[in-house]
PDB file of C-alpha atoms in Angstrom:
ATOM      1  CA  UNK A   1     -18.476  -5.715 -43.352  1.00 50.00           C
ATOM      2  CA  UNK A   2     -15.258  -7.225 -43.183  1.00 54.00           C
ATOM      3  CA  UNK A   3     -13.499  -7.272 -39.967  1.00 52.00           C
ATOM      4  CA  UNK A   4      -9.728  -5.804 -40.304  1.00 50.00           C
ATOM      5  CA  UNK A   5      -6.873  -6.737 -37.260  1.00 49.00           C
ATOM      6  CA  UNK A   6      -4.460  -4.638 -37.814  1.00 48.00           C
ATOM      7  CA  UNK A   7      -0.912  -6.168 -37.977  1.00 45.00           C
ATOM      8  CA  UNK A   8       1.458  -4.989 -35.759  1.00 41.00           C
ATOM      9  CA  UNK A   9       5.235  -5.593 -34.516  1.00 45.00           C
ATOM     10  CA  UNK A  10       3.397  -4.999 -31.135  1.00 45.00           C
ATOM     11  CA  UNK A  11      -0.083  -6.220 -29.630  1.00 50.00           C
ATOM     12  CA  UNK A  12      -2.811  -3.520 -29.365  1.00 50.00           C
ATOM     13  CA  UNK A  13      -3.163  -5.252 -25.994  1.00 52.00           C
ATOM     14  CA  UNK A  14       0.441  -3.629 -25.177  1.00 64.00           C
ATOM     15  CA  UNK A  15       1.310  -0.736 -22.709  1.00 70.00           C
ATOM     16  CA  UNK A  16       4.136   0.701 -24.696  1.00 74.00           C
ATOM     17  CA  UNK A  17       5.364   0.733 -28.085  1.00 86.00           C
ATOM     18  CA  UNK A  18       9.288  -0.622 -29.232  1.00 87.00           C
ATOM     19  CA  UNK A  19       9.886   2.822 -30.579  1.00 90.00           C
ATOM     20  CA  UNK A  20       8.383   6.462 -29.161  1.00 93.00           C
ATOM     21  CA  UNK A  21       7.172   6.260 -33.099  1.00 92.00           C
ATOM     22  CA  UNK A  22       5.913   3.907 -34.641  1.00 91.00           C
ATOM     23  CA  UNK A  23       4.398   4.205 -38.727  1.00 90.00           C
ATOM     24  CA  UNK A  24       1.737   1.690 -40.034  1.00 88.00           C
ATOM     25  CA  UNK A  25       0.442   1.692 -43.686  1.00 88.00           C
ATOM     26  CA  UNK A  26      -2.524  -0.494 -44.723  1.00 88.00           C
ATOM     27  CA  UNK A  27      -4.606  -1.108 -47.690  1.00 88.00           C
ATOM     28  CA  UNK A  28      -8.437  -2.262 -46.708  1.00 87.00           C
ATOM     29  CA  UNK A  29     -10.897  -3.403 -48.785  1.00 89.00           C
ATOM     30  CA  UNK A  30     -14.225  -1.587 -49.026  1.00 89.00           C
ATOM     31  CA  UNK A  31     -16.558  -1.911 -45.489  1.00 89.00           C
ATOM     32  CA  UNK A  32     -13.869  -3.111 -43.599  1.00 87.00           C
ATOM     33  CA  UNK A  33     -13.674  -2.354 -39.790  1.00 88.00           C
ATOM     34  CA  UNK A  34     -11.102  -2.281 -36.823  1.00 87.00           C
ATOM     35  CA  UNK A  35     -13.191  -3.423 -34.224  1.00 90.00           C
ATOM     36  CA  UNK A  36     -13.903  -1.211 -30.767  1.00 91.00           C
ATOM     37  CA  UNK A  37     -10.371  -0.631 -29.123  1.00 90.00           C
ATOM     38  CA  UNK A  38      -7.839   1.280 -27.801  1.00 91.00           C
ATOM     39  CA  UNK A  39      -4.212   1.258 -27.052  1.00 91.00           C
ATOM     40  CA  UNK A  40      -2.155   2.886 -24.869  1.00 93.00           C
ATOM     41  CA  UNK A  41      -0.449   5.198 -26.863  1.00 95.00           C
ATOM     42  CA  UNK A  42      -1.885   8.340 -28.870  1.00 96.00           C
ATOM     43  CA  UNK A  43      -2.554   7.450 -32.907  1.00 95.00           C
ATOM     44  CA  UNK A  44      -2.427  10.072 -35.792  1.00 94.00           C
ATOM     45  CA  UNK A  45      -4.548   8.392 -38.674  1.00 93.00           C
ATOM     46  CA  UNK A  46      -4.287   9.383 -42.077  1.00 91.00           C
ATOM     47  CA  UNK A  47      -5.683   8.094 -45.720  1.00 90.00           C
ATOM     48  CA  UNK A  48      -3.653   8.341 -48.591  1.00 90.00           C
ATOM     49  CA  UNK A  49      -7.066   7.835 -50.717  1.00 90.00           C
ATOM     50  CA  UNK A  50     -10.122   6.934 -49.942  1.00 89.00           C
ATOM     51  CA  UNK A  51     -11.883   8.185 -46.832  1.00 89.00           C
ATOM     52  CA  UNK A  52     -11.717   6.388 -43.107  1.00 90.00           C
ATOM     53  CA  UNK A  53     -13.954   6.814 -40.790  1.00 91.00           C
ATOM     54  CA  UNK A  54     -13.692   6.862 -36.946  1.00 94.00           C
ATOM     55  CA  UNK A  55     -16.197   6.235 -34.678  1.00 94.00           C
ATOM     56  CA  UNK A  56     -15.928   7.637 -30.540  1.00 94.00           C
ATOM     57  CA  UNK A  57     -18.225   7.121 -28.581  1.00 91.00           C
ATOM     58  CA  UNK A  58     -21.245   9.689 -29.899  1.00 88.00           C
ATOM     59  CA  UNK A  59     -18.852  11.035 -32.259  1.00 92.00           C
ATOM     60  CA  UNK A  60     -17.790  10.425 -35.776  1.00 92.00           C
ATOM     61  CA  UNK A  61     -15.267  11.874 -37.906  1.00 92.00           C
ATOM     62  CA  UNK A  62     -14.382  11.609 -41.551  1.00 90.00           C
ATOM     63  CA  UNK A  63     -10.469  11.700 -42.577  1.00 85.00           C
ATOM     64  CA  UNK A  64     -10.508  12.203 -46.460  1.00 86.00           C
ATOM     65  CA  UNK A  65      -6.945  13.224 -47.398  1.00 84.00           C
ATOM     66  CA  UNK A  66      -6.901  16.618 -46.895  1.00 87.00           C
ATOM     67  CA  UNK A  67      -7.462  15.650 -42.748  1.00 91.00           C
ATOM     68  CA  UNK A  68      -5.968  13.276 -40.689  1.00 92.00           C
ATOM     69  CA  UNK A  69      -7.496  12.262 -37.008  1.00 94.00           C
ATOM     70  CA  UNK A  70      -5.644  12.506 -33.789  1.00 96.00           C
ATOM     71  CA  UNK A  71      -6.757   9.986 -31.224  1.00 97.00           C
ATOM     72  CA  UNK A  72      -4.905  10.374 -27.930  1.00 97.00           C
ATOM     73  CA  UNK A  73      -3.877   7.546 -25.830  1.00 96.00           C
ATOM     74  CA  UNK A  74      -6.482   5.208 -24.345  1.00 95.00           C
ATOM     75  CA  UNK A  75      -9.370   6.538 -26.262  1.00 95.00           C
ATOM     76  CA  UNK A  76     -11.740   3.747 -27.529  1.00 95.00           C
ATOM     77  CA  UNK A  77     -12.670   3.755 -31.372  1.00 94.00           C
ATOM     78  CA  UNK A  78     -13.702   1.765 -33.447  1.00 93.00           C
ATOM     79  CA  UNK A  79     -12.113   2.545 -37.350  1.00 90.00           C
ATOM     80  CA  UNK A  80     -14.077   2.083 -40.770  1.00 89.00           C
ATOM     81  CA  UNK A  81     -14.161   3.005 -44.289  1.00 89.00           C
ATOM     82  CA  UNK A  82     -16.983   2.318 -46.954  1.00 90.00           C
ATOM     83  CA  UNK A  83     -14.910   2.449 -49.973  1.00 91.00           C
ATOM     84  CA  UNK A  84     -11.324   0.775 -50.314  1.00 91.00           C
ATOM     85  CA  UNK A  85      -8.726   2.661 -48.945  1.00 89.00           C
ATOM     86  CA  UNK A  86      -5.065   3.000 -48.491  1.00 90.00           C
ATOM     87  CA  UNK A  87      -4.086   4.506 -45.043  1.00 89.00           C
ATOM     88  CA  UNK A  88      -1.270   4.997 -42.374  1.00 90.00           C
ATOM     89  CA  UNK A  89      -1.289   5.666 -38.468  1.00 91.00           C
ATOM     90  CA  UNK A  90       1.445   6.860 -36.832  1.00 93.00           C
ATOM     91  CA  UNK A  91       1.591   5.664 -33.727  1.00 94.00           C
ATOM     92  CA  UNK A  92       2.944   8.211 -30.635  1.00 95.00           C
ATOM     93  CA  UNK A  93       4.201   6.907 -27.111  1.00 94.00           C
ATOM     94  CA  UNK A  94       2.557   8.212 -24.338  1.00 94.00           C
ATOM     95  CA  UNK A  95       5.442  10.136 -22.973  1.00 94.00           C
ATOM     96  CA  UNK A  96       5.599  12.129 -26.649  1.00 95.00           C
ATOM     97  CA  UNK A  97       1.719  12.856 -26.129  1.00 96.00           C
ATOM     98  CA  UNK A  98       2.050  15.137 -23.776  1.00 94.00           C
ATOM     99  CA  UNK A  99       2.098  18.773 -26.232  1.00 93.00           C
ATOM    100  CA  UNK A 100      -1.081  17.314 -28.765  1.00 94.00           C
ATOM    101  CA  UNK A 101      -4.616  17.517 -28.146  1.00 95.00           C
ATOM    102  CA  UNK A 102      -5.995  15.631 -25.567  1.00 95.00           C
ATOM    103  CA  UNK A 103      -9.252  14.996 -27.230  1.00 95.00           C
ATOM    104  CA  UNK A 104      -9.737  13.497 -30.794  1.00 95.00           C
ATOM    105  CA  UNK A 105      -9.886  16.512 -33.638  1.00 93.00           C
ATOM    106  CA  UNK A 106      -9.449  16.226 -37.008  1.00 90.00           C
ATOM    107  CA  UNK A 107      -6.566  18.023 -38.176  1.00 90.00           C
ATOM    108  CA  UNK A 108      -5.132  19.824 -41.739  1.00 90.00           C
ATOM    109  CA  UNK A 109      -2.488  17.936 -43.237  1.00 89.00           C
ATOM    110  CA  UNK A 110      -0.290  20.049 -45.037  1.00 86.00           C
ATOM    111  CA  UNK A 111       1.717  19.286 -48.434  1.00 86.00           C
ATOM    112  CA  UNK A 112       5.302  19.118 -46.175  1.00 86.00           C
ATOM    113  CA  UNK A 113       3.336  16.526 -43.697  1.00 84.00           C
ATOM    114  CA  UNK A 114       1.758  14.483 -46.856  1.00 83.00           C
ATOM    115  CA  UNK A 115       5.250  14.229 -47.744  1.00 84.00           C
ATOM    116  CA  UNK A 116       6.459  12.630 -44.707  1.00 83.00           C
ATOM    117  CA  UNK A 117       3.872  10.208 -44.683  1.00 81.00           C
ATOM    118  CA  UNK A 118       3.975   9.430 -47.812  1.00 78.00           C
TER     119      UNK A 118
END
């Protein structure tokens, strides 16, 4: 499998993000993975088409486009897909995590939130 780093303004390394939201759209080739990580900010990941795949601990979840993921801040994961795919996370600061989940759950996306990430 090919190994993806993500490309971003800021270092997954980093405490905070520039912006209290921050949007990231990739396409990734078929068996790629994002390495075992975690950041310190909650992430909202979403697949235009295709399917991704996240890994928790014990746990994994499938996101086809009908779902998105919600991974809350300093949660490690480890991302995949086994197909190409074209996807986005939105990236939310700490301070704006407060109100979501505080455990990973896949959630609906609706045809108003498909917009907005599209």
């Amino acid at each position: 499998m090919p190994i993806l780093r993500p490309k971003l303004d800021v270092p997954l390394s980093a405490t905070h993000l520039p912006a209290p939201l921050m949007f990231r759209s990739a396409q990734v080739p078929a068996q790629g993975v994002y390495p075992l990580h975690h950041h310190a900010w909650g992430e909202f990941v979403y697949a235009f088409s295709g399917v991704m795949e996240v890994k928790v601990a014990d746990q994994h979840y499938l996101a086809p486009p009908q779902y998105g993921m919600w991974l809350p801040p300093d949660l490690e994961h480890v991302g995949l897909n086994r197909r190409e795919a074209a996807h986005c996370s939105l990236y939310v600061s700490r301070a704006l995590c407060t109100a979501l989940p505080a455990t990973p759950c896949a959630l609906t996306v609706g045809p108003l939130a498909r917009a907005l990430l599209d």
